[in-house]
Tab-separated table of C-alpha atoms and ligand atoms in Angstrom:
chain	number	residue	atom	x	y	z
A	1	UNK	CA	-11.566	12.967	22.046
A	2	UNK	CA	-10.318	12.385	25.724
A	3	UNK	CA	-6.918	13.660	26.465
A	4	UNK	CA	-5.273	11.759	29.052
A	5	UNK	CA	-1.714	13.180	31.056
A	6	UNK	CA	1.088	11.593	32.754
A	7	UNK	CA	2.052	13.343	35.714
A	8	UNK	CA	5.327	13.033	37.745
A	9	UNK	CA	7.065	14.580	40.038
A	10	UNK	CA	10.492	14.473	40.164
A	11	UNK	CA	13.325	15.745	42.635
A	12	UNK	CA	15.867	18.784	41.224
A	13	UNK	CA	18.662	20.246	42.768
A	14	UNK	CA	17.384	23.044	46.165
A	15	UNK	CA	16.092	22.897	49.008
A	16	UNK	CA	12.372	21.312	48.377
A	17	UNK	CA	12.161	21.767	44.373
A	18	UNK	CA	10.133	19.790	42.627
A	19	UNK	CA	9.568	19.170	39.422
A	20	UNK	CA	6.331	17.961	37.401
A	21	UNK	CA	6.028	17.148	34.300
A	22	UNK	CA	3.036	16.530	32.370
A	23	UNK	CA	3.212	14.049	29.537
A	24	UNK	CA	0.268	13.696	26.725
A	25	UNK	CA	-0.247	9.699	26.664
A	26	UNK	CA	-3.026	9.839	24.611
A	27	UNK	CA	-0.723	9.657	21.498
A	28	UNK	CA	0.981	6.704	23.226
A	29	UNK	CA	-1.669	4.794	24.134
A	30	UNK	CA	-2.569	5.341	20.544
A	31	UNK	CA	0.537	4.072	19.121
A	32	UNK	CA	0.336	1.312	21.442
A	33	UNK	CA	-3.306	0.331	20.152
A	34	UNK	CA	-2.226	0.776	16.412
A	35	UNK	CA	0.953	-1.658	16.893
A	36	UNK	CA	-1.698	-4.226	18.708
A	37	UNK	CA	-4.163	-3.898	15.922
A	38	UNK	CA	-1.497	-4.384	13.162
A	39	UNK	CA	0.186	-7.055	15.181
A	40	UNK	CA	-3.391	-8.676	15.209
A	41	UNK	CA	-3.565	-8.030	11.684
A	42	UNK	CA	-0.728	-9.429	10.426
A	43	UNK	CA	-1.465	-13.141	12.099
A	44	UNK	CA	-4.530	-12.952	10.859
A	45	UNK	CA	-3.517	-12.432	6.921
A	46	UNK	CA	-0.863	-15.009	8.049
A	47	UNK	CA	-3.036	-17.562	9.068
A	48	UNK	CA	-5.482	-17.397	7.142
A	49	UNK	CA	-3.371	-19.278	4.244
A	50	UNK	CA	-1.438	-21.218	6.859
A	51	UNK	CA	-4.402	-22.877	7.619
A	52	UNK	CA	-5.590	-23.732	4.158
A	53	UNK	CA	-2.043	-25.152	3.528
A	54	UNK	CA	-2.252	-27.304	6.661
A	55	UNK	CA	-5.319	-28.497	5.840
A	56	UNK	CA	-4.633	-29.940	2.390
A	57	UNK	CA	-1.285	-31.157	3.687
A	58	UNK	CA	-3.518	-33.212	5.632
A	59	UNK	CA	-5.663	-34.414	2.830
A	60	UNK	CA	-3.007	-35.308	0.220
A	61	UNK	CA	-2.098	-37.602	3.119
A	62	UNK	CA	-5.407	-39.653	3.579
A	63	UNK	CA	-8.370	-39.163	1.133
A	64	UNK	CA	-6.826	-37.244	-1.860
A	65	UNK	CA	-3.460	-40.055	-1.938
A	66	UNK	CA	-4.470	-42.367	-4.534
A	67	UNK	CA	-6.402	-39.301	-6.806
A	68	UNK	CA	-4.113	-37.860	-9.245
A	69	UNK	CA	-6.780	-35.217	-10.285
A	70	UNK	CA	-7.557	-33.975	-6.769
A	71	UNK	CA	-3.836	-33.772	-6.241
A	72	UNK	CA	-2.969	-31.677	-8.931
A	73	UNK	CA	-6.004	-29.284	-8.324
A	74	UNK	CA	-4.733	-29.223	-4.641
A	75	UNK	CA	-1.538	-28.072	-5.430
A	76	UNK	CA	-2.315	-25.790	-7.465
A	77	UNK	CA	-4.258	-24.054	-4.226
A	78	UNK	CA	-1.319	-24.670	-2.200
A	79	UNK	CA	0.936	-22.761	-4.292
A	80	UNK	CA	-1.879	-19.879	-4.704
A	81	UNK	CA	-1.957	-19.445	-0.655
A	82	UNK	CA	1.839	-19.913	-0.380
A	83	UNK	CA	2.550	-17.319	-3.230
A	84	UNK	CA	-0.199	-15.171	-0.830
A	85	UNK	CA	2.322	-15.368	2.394
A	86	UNK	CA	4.858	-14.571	0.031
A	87	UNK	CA	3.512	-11.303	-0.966
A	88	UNK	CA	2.343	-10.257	2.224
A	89	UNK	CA	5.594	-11.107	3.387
A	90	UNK	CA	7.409	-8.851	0.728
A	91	UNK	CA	5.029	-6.242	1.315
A	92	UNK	CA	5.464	-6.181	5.105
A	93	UNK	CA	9.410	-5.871	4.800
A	94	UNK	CA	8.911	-3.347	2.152
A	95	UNK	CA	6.291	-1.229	4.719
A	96	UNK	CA	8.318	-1.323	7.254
A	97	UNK	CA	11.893	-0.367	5.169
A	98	UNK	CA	9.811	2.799	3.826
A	99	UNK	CA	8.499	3.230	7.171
A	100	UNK	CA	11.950	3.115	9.422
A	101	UNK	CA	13.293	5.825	6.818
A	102	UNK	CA	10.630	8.397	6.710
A	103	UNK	CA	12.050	11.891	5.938
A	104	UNK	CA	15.449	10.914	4.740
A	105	UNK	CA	15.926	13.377	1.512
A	106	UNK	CA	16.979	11.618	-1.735
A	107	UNK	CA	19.867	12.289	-3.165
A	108	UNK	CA	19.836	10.749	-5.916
A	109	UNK	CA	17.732	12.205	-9.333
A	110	UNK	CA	15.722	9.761	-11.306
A	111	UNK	CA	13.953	10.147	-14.608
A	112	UNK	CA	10.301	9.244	-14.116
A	113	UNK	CA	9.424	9.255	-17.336
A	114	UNK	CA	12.012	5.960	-17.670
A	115	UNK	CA	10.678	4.559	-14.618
A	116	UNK	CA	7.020	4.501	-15.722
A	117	UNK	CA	7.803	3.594	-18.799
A	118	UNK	CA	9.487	0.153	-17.432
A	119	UNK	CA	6.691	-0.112	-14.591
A	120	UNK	CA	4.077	0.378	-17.577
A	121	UNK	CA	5.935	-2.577	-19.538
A	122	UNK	CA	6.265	-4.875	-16.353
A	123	UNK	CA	2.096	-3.986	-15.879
A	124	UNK	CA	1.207	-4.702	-19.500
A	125	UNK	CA	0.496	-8.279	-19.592
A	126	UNK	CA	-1.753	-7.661	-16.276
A	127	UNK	CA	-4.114	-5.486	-18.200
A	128	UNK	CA	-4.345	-7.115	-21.251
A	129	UNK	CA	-5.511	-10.153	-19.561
A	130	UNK	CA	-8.415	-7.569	-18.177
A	131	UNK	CA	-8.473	-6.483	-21.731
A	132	UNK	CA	-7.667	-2.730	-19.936
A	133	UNK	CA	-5.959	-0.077	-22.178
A	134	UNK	CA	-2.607	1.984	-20.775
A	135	UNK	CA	-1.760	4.849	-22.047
A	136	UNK	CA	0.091	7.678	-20.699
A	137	UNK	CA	-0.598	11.931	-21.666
A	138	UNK	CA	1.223	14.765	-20.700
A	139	UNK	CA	5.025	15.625	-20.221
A	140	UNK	CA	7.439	13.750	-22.558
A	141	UNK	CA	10.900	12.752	-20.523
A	142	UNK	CA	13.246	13.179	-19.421
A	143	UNK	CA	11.511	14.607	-16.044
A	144	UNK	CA	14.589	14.094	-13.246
A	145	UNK	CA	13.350	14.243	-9.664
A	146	UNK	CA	15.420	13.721	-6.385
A	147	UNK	CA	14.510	10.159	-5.814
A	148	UNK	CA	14.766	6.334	-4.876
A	149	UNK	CA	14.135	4.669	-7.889
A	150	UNK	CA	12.955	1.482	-6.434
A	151	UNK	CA	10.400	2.951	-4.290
A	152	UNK	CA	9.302	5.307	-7.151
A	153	UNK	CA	9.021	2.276	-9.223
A	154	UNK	CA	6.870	0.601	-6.218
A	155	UNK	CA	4.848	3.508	-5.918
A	156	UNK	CA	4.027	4.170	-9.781
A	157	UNK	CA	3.778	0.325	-10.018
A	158	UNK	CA	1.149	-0.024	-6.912
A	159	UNK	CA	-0.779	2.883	-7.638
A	160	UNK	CA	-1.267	0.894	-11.595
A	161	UNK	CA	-1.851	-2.103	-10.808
A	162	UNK	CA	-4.730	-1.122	-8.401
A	163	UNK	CA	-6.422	0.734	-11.279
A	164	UNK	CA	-6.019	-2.056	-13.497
A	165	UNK	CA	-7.267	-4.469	-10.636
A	166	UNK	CA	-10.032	-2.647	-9.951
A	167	UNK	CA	-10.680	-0.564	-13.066
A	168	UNK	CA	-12.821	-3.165	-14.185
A	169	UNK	CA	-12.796	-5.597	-17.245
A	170	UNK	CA	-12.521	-3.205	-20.602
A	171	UNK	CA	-11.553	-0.170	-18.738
A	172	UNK	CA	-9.180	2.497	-19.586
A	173	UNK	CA	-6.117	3.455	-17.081
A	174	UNK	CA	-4.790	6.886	-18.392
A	175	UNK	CA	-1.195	8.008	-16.197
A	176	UNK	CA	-0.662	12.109	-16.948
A	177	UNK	CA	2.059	13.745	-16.181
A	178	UNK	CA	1.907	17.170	-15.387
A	179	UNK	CA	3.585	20.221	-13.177
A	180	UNK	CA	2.024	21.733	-9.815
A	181	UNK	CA	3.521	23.980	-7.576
A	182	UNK	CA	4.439	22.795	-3.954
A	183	UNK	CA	4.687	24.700	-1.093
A	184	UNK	CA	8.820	24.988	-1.532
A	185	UNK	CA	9.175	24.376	-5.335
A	186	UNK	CA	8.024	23.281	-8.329
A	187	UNK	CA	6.500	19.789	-8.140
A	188	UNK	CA	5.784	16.922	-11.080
A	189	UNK	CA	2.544	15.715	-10.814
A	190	UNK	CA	1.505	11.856	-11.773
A	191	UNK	CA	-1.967	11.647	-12.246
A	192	UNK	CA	-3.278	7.344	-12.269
A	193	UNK	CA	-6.875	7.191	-13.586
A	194	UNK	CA	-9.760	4.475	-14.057
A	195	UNK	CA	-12.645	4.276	-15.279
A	196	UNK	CA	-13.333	1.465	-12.698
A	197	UNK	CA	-15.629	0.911	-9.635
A	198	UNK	CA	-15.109	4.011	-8.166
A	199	UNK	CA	-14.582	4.210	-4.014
A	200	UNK	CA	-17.566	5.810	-1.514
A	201	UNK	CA	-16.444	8.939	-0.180
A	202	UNK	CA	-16.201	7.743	3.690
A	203	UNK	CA	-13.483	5.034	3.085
A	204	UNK	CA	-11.329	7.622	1.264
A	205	UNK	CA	-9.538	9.037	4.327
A	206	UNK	CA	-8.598	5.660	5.853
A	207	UNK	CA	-7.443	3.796	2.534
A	208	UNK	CA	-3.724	4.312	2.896
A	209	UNK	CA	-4.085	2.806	6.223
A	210	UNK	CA	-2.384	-0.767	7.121
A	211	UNK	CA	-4.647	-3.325	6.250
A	212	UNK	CA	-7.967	-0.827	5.195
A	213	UNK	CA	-9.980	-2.691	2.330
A	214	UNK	CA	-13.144	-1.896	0.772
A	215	UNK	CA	-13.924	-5.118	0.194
A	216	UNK	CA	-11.514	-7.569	1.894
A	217	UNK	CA	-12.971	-10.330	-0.518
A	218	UNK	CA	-12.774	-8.764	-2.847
A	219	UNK	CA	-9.011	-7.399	-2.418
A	220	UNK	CA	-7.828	-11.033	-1.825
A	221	UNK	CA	-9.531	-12.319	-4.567
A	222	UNK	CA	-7.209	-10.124	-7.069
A	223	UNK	CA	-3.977	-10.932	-4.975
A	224	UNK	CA	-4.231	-8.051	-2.921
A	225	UNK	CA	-2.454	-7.784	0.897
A	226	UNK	CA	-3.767	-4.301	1.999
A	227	UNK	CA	-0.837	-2.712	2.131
A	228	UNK	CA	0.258	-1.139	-1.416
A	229	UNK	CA	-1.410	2.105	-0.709
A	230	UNK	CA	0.177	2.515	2.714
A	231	UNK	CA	3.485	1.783	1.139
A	232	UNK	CA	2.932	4.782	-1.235
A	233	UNK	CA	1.954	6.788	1.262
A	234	UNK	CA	5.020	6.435	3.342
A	235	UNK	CA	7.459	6.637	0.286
A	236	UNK	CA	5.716	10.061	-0.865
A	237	UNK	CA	6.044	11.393	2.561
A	238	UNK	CA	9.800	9.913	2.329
A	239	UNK	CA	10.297	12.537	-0.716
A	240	UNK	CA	8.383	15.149	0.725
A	241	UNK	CA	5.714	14.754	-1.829
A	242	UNK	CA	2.267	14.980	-1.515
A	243	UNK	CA	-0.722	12.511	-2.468
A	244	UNK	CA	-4.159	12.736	-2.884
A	245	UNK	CA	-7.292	10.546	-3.651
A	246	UNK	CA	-10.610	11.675	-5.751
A	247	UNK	CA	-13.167	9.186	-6.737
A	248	UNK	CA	-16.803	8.426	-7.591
A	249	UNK	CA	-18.602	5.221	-7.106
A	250	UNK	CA	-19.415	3.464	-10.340
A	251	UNK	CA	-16.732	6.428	-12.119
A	252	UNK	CA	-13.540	5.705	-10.919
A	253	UNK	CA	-11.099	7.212	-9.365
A	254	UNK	CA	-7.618	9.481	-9.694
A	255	UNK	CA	-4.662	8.899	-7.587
A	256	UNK	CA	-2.497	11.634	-7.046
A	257	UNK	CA	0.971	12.000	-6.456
A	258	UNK	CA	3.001	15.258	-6.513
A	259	UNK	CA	6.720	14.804	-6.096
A	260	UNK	CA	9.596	17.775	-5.881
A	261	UNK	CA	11.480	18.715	-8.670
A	262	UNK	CA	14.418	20.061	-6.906
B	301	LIG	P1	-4.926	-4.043	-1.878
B	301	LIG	O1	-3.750	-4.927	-1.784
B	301	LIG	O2	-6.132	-4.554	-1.168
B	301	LIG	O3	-5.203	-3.602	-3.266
B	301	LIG	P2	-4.168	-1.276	-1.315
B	301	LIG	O4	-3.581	-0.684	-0.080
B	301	LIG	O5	-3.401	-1.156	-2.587
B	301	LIG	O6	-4.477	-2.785	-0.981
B	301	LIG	O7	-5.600	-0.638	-1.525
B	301	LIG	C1	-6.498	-0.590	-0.422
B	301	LIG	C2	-7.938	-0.679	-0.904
B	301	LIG	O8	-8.269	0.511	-1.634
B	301	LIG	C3	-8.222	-1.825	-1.862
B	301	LIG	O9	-8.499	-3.010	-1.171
B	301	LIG	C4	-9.430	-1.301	-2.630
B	301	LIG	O10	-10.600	-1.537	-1.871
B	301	LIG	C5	-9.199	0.212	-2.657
B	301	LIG	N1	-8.635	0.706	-3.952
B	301	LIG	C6	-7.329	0.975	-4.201
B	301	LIG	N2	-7.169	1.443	-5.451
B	301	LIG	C7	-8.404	1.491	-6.012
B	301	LIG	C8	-8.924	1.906	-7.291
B	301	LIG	N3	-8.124	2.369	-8.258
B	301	LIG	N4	-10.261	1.824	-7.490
B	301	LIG	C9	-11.090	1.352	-6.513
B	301	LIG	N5	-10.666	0.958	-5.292
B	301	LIG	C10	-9.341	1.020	-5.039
């Protein structure tokens, strides 16, 4: 990797002093590439639905005017690609809330044996329409952790839903809760397994990024915007936790979160 420097020189106080500084741009001309791809990013997601919403604007108007059926089945794609901006929309402010916050400690305990049980009741309908079972092993509540309980919820309710999505029809999604040790204290650990698809080993290091897919198809096909895992990833860093990703293709995979107890 190139490193690239900023010299200057500037004037101090004394008779001919000088002095230089050196500043390492590489990590701002990284920044600076990162903002432009996610800038670049975000129109695209963006416009992709505009577009289809323009476009049938335009044909309720002429061809589709006097055909009830067409109109109804048109709408009904309208309100799929609005409901689309929506959630990339909610998603975005969400990233960037969790993002502009990083390393603020919690203050305040939550149970998270209460909070998955109301993100498992919220998720239930979504995998019995994929005829996926839920079930949950381990620790019995109540397990208090420092905490936000609305970006707990988000992060046990992402982190769900994905193995549901993507678990496959008929799968199983088993959460565990158990204890590990982190580096300053005891830690709960929230295990999310499928028995689903299963993820290559090369896209595991860049799936909480912005936007990273698989299988962008794929992803929007099942409502997805790109962005749930990089949401958790910033809301476990928030709480000083730690999170981790094993999988095997056609196994599934285990998502790992590790939160502090104290
Ligand atoms: P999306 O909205 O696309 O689901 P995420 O950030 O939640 O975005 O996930 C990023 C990508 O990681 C997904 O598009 C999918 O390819 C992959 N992925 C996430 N969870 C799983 C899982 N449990 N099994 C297989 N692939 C997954």
């Amino acid at each position: 990797q190139d490193v690239a420097y900023r010299v200057t020189v500037s004037p101090v106080a004394g008779p001919g002093a000088a002095a230089l500084t050196f500043e390492d741009v590489t990590e701002a001309e990284q920044m600076g590439q990162m903002r432009r791809d996610f800038v670049a990013n975000v129109s695209h997601e963006l416009r992709t639905p505009l577009t289809a919403l323009l476009g049938f604007i335009e044909t309720l108007r002429g061809a589709a005017r006097d055909d009830a059926a067409a109109r109804d089945r048109f709408l009904a794609i309208m309100e799929r690609e609005a409901e689309r901006m929506n959630r990339l929309i909610r998603d975005l402010l969400h990233l960037s809330r969790v993002e502009s916050e990083e390393r603020v400690r919690p203050t305040d305990r939550v149970d998270i044996a209460a909070l998955l049980a109301s993100a498992l009741a919220l998720l239930r309908p979504l995998a019995e329409a994929q005829n996926v079972t839920l079930t949950t092993t381990g620790l019995d509540g109540p397990l208090p952790v420092p905490g936000d309980a609305d970006q707990i919820t988000q992060v046990l309710t992402n982190l769900i839903e994905n193995a549901v999505k993507y678990g496959g029809a008929g799968g199983k999604v088993t959460i565990r809760l158990s204890r590990e040790a982190l580096p300053r204290g005891p830690g709960l650990r929230i295990d999310v397994i499928d028995t689903g698809e299963g993820i290559e080993s090369q896209h595991l290091p860049r799936l909480t990024e912005r936007f990273y897919r698989v299988d962008g198809h794929r992803s929007r096909e099942k409502g997805g915007t790109g962005l749930g895992l990089a949401i958790v990833k910033h809301i476990v860093n928030r709480h000083r936790g730690r999170m981790r990703i094993e999988s095997e293709k056609g196994k599934g995979s285990v998502f790992t979160v590790v939160l502090p107890e104290a």
